[in-house]
Amino acid sequence: MIDLDKKIAIVTGGAQGIGAAFVRGLAKHGAKIMIADLVVADKLIAELGADKATSCICDITDDAMLAAMVAQTRETFGPATILVNNAAYFSQAETKMFDELTNEDWDKNLTVNVRGLWQTSKAVVPDMAKAGGGSIINIGSGSAFTCPPGQIAYISAKGAVQAMTRAMARELGGQNIRVNVITPSLTKSENVAKSPNWSQFLDKAKANRVLSRDMLPADLVGTMLHLASDNSGFVTGQTFNVDGGLYFY
């Protein structure tokens, strides 16, 4: 049984796609949620109810916006005890090989996908520690294992998330804060599904999985809920690869 009653969660990038699936899963099991995103989450809040979820516009690389988001969470529901670091930069429009990348491409991937997770965690940890501890769930990528061509900046950033997760787990354990990472393979979220550039990659991933079907946002929710709940109270610094068996290939 997953019981998140009285738990307060923050989900970055929670207005759509995988993030929205996380928000719905947390709400279903009793948590109250702050949805932090660059786009409004009005439809999702209307679906769940204002007593279950609220939202704010937040850039995870902006310290002032992060501080305001944490304060709004505390004032609305209480101090956060769950943080799902889901927000990320991922270009569905194109792939670029190693020697085609610009410095700007590299910097954007590392700034959002690595520094942004660190900044968000740094902003949330004081409230989490005062509440007696909690769970930070970073969202990485299985591409850090399979390394498909044309995504080296993104792959490098998501590989760094795994290392950062282990380092954070060691530093925050004394405050009863657990830190783990989920590494999904290519997921058929709404944005990926409507991008014609990615249909071939979805088909290839499906063909190469042990469980031969598309991976959907809902496939990640169970693992996230386990890590968010007290059921995983002695689990930290771990990587949970959720990919339907793609890594076997």
GROMACS .gro file of C-alpha atoms in nm:
model
  249
    1MET     CA    1   0.000   0.000   0.000
    2ILE     CA    2   0.121   0.349  -0.087
    3ASP     CA    3   0.013   0.603   0.174
    4LEU     CA    4   0.112   0.964   0.105
    5ASP     CA    5  -0.147   1.123   0.328
    6LYS     CA    6  -0.006   1.441   0.488
    7LYS     CA    7   0.289   1.438   0.244
    8ILE     CA    8   0.365   1.758   0.053
    9ALA     CA    9   0.526   1.717  -0.289
   10ILE     CA   10   0.687   1.948  -0.542
   11VAL     CA   11   0.699   1.827  -0.902
   12THR     CA   12   0.902   2.035  -1.145
   13GLY     CA   13   0.791   2.020  -1.506
   14GLY     CA   14   0.463   1.886  -1.371
   15ALA     CA   15   0.212   2.058  -1.599
   16GLN     CA   16   0.229   1.805  -1.882
   17GLY     CA   17   0.370   1.475  -2.003
   18ILE     CA   18   0.559   1.257  -1.755
   19GLY     CA   19   0.539   1.527  -1.489
   20ALA     CA   20   0.159   1.541  -1.507
   21ALA     CA   21   0.145   1.162  -1.468
   22PHE     CA   22   0.357   1.197  -1.154
   23VAL     CA   23   0.125   1.467  -1.020
   24ARG     CA   24  -0.186   1.253  -1.077
   25GLY     CA   25  -0.022   0.954  -0.909
   26LEU     CA   26   0.082   1.154  -0.604
   27ALA     CA   27  -0.264   1.308  -0.570
   28LYS     CA   28  -0.433   0.969  -0.602
   29HIS     CA   29  -0.239   0.842  -0.302
   30GLY     CA   30  -0.307   1.139  -0.077
   31ALA     CA   31  -0.027   1.390  -0.132
   32LYS     CA   32  -0.074   1.760  -0.186
   33ILE     CA   33   0.130   1.893  -0.475
   34MET     CA   34   0.299   2.208  -0.596
   35ILE     CA   35   0.331   2.197  -0.977
   36ALA     CA   36   0.630   2.407  -1.081
   37ASP     CA   37   0.662   2.459  -1.454
   38LEU     CA   38   0.724   2.716  -1.727
   39VAL     CA   39   0.365   2.672  -1.845
   40VAL     CA   40   0.040   2.707  -1.651
   41ALA     CA   41  -0.122   2.398  -1.500
   42ASP     CA   42  -0.479   2.531  -1.474
   43LYS     CA   43  -0.641   2.227  -1.641
   44LEU     CA   44  -0.456   1.984  -1.419
   45ILE     CA   45  -0.548   2.177  -1.103
   46ALA     CA   46  -0.912   2.192  -1.212
   47GLU     CA   47  -0.902   1.814  -1.263
   48LEU     CA   48  -0.750   1.741  -0.921
   49GLY     CA   49  -0.901   2.024  -0.716
   50ALA     CA   50  -0.736   2.325  -0.556
   51ASP     CA   51  -0.732   2.143  -0.221
   52LYS     CA   52  -0.496   1.884  -0.375
   53ALA     CA   53  -0.273   2.086  -0.606
   54THR     CA   54  -0.151   2.434  -0.678
   55SER     CA   55   0.099   2.569  -0.928
   56CYS     CA   56   0.343   2.844  -1.007
   57ILE     CA   57   0.555   2.951  -1.300
   58CYS     CA   58   0.912   2.861  -1.214
   59ASP     CA   59   1.241   2.845  -1.400
   60ILE     CA   60   1.456   2.588  -1.218
   61THR     CA   61   1.772   2.782  -1.303
   62ASP     CA   62   1.646   3.101  -1.132
   63ASP     CA   63   1.715   3.115  -0.757
   64ALA     CA   64   1.460   3.389  -0.689
   65MET     CA   65   1.181   3.198  -0.861
   66LEU     CA   66   1.278   2.881  -0.676
   67ALA     CA   67   1.270   3.060  -0.341
   68ALA     CA   68   0.926   3.199  -0.421
   69MET     CA   69   0.803   2.853  -0.524
   70VAL     CA   70   0.925   2.694  -0.200
   71ALA     CA   71   0.765   2.972   0.005
   72GLN     CA   72   0.434   2.936  -0.182
   73THR     CA   73   0.438   2.562  -0.120
   74ARG     CA   74   0.498   2.613   0.251
   75GLU     CA   75   0.228   2.879   0.283
   76THR     CA   76  -0.031   2.678   0.087
   77PHE     CA   77   0.024   2.324   0.212
   78GLY     CA   78   0.327   2.313   0.441
   79PRO     CA   79   0.697   2.227   0.397
   80ALA     CA   80   0.772   1.987   0.113
   81THR     CA   81   0.876   1.634   0.205
   82ILE     CA   82   0.887   1.501  -0.153
   83LEU     CA   83   1.069   1.661  -0.446
   84VAL     CA   84   1.044   1.515  -0.796
   85ASN     CA   85   1.312   1.680  -1.009
   86ASN     CA   86   1.143   1.612  -1.342
   87ALA     CA   87   1.194   1.938  -1.536
   88ALA     CA   88   1.453   1.902  -1.810
   89TYR     CA   89   1.567   2.037  -2.144
   90PHE     CA   90   1.534   1.791  -2.431
   91SER     CA   91   1.513   1.897  -2.795
   92GLN     CA   92   1.272   1.683  -2.996
   93ALA     CA   93   1.329   1.892  -3.306
   94GLU     CA   94   1.675   1.769  -3.397
   95THR     CA   95   1.974   1.555  -3.312
   96LYS     CA   96   2.330   1.680  -3.339
   97MET     CA   97   2.645   1.474  -3.366
   98PHE     CA   98   2.950   1.537  -3.148
   99ASP     CA   99   3.117   1.780  -3.388
  100GLU     CA  100   2.795   1.966  -3.477
  101LEU     CA  101   2.719   2.086  -3.127
  102THR     CA  102   2.778   2.447  -3.034
  103ASN     CA  103   2.896   2.572  -2.697
  104GLU     CA  104   2.545   2.709  -2.648
  105ASP     CA  105   2.390   2.364  -2.708
  106TRP     CA  106   2.623   2.210  -2.452
  107ASP     CA  107   2.572   2.483  -2.193
  108LYS     CA  108   2.191   2.474  -2.216
  109ASN     CA  109   2.182   2.099  -2.158
  110LEU     CA  110   2.415   2.111  -1.859
  111THR     CA  111   2.262   2.427  -1.713
  112VAL     CA  112   1.904   2.302  -1.709
  113ASN     CA  113   1.953   1.927  -1.669
  114VAL     CA  114   2.226   1.932  -1.405
  115ARG     CA  115   2.257   2.274  -1.244
  116GLY     CA  116   1.880   2.318  -1.239
  117LEU     CA  117   1.832   1.996  -1.038
  118TRP     CA  118   2.099   2.105  -0.792
  119GLN     CA  119   1.949   2.455  -0.758
  120THR     CA  120   1.600   2.316  -0.701
  121SER     CA  121   1.720   2.067  -0.443
  122LYS     CA  122   1.923   2.335  -0.264
  123ALA     CA  123   1.613   2.554  -0.245
  124VAL     CA  124   1.389   2.275  -0.108
  125VAL     CA  125   1.625   2.097   0.134
  126PRO     CA  126   1.601   2.348   0.425
  127ASP     CA  127   1.223   2.306   0.452
  128MET     CA  128   1.253   1.930   0.402
  129ALA     CA  129   1.513   1.902   0.679
  130LYS     CA  130   1.302   2.110   0.920
  131ALA     CA  131   1.009   1.876   0.849
  132GLY     CA  132   1.219   1.580   0.963
  133GLY     CA  133   1.340   1.455   0.626
  134GLY     CA  134   1.200   1.343   0.296
  135SER     CA  135   1.265   1.201  -0.048
  136ILE     CA  136   1.426   1.362  -0.352
  137ILE     CA  137   1.360   1.176  -0.677
  138ASN     CA  138   1.573   1.283  -0.970
  139ILE     CA  139   1.466   1.191  -1.323
  140GLY     CA  140   1.762   1.086  -1.531
  141SER     CA  141   1.762   0.896  -1.861
  142GLY     CA  142   1.839   0.547  -1.980
  143SER     CA  143   2.022   0.713  -2.270
  144ALA     CA  144   2.316   0.745  -2.031
  145PHE     CA  145   2.346   0.364  -2.065
  146THR     CA  146   2.259   0.314  -2.432
  147CYS     CA  147   2.418   0.636  -2.567
  148PRO     CA  148   2.226   0.681  -2.895
  149PRO     CA  149   2.414   0.894  -3.152
  150GLY     CA  150   2.323   1.260  -3.184
  151GLN     CA  151   2.242   1.327  -2.817
  152ILE     CA  152   2.584   1.358  -2.654
  153ALA     CA  153   2.511   1.679  -2.460
  154TYR     CA  154   2.185   1.542  -2.320
  155ILE     CA  155   2.345   1.204  -2.245
  156SER     CA  156   2.636   1.371  -2.065
  157ALA     CA  157   2.396   1.578  -1.855
  158LYS     CA  158   2.181   1.280  -1.761
  159GLY     CA  159   2.489   1.075  -1.674
  160ALA     CA  160   2.591   1.357  -1.443
  161VAL     CA  161   2.249   1.338  -1.274
  162GLN     CA  162   2.325   0.980  -1.169
  163ALA     CA  163   2.658   1.080  -1.015
  164MET     CA  164   2.504   1.386  -0.851
  165THR     CA  165   2.229   1.167  -0.702
  166ARG     CA  166   2.483   0.947  -0.527
  167ALA     CA  167   2.677   1.249  -0.398
  168MET     CA  168   2.358   1.417  -0.273
  169ALA     CA  169   2.252   1.096  -0.099
  170ARG     CA  170   2.577   1.088   0.097
  171GLU     CA  171   2.560   1.454   0.195
  172LEU     CA  172   2.190   1.462   0.288
  173GLY     CA  173   2.154   1.128   0.465
  174GLY     CA  174   2.234   1.286   0.800
  175GLN     CA  175   1.923   1.501   0.761
  176ASN     CA  176   1.707   1.194   0.690
  177ILE     CA  177   1.673   1.298   0.324
  178ARG     CA  178   1.689   1.016   0.072
  179VAL     CA  179   1.797   1.081  -0.288
  180ASN     CA  180   1.741   0.837  -0.576
  181VAL     CA  181   1.721   0.855  -0.954
  182ILE     CA  182   1.484   0.698  -1.206
  183THR     CA  183   1.624   0.642  -1.557
  184PRO     CA  184   1.348   0.592  -1.815
  185SER     CA  185   1.406   0.501  -2.176
  186LEU     CA  186   1.239   0.696  -2.456
  187THR     CA  187   0.884   0.758  -2.335
  188LYS     CA  188   0.583   0.826  -2.555
  189SER     CA  189   0.477   1.145  -2.378
  190GLU     CA  190   0.241   1.386  -2.550
  191ASN     CA  191   0.523   1.603  -2.689
  192VAL     CA  192   0.726   1.308  -2.816
  193ALA     CA  193   0.416   1.142  -2.965
  194LYS     CA  194   0.329   1.445  -3.176
  195SER     CA  195   0.684   1.499  -3.302
  196PRO     CA  196   0.732   1.329  -3.642
  197ASN     CA  197   1.109   1.339  -3.593
  198TRP     CA  198   1.083   1.089  -3.309
  199SER     CA  199   0.849   0.824  -3.455
  200GLN     CA  200   1.141   0.618  -3.588
  201PHE     CA  201   1.312   0.625  -3.248
  202LEU     CA  202   0.992   0.517  -3.071
  203ASP     CA  203   0.959   0.226  -3.314
  204LYS     CA  204   1.322   0.124  -3.266
  205ALA     CA  205   1.293   0.137  -2.886
  206LYS     CA  206   0.976  -0.071  -2.895
  207ALA     CA  207   1.135  -0.333  -3.120
  208ASN     CA  208   1.440  -0.365  -2.894
  209ARG     CA  209   1.263  -0.392  -2.558
  210VAL     CA  210   1.211  -0.723  -2.380
  211LEU     CA  211   0.860  -0.590  -2.312
  212SER     CA  212   0.788  -0.501  -2.673
  213ARG     CA  213   0.559  -0.198  -2.657
  214ASP     CA  214   0.578   0.178  -2.627
  215MET     CA  215   0.682   0.310  -2.290
  216LEU     CA  216   0.420   0.550  -2.151
  217PRO     CA  217   0.438   0.810  -1.872
  218ALA     CA  218   0.219   0.585  -1.654
  219ASP     CA  219   0.495   0.321  -1.659
  220LEU     CA  220   0.712   0.544  -1.438
  221VAL     CA  221   0.453   0.630  -1.176
  222GLY     CA  222   0.477   0.314  -0.966
  223THR     CA  223   0.852   0.346  -0.917
  224MET     CA  224   0.819   0.715  -0.834
  225LEU     CA  225   0.547   0.644  -0.575
  226HIS     CA  226   0.758   0.372  -0.413
  227LEU     CA  227   1.049   0.613  -0.375
  228ALA     CA  228   0.822   0.892  -0.251
  229SER     CA  229   0.664   0.674   0.017
  230ASP     CA  230   0.795   0.539   0.346
  231ASN     CA  231   0.799   0.193   0.182
  232SER     CA  232   1.147   0.286   0.052
  233GLY     CA  233   1.257   0.443   0.380
  234PHE     CA  234   1.598   0.268   0.378
  235VAL     CA  235   1.671   0.320   0.009
  236THR     CA  236   1.901   0.600  -0.103
  237GLY     CA  237   2.168   0.671  -0.363
  238GLN     CA  238   2.019   0.417  -0.606
  239THR     CA  239   1.943   0.418  -0.978
  240PHE     CA  240   1.612   0.263  -1.086
  241ASN     CA  241   1.624   0.184  -1.456
  242VAL     CA  242   1.266   0.165  -1.589
  243ASP     CA  243   1.285   0.077  -1.958
  244GLY     CA  244   1.096  -0.246  -2.030
  245GLY     CA  245   1.423  -0.435  -2.074
  246LEU     CA  246   1.579  -0.210  -2.340
  247TYR     CA  247   1.911  -0.202  -2.155
  248PHE     CA  248   1.948  -0.577  -2.209
  249TYR     CA  249   2.027  -0.498  -2.571
   0.00000   0.00000   0.00000
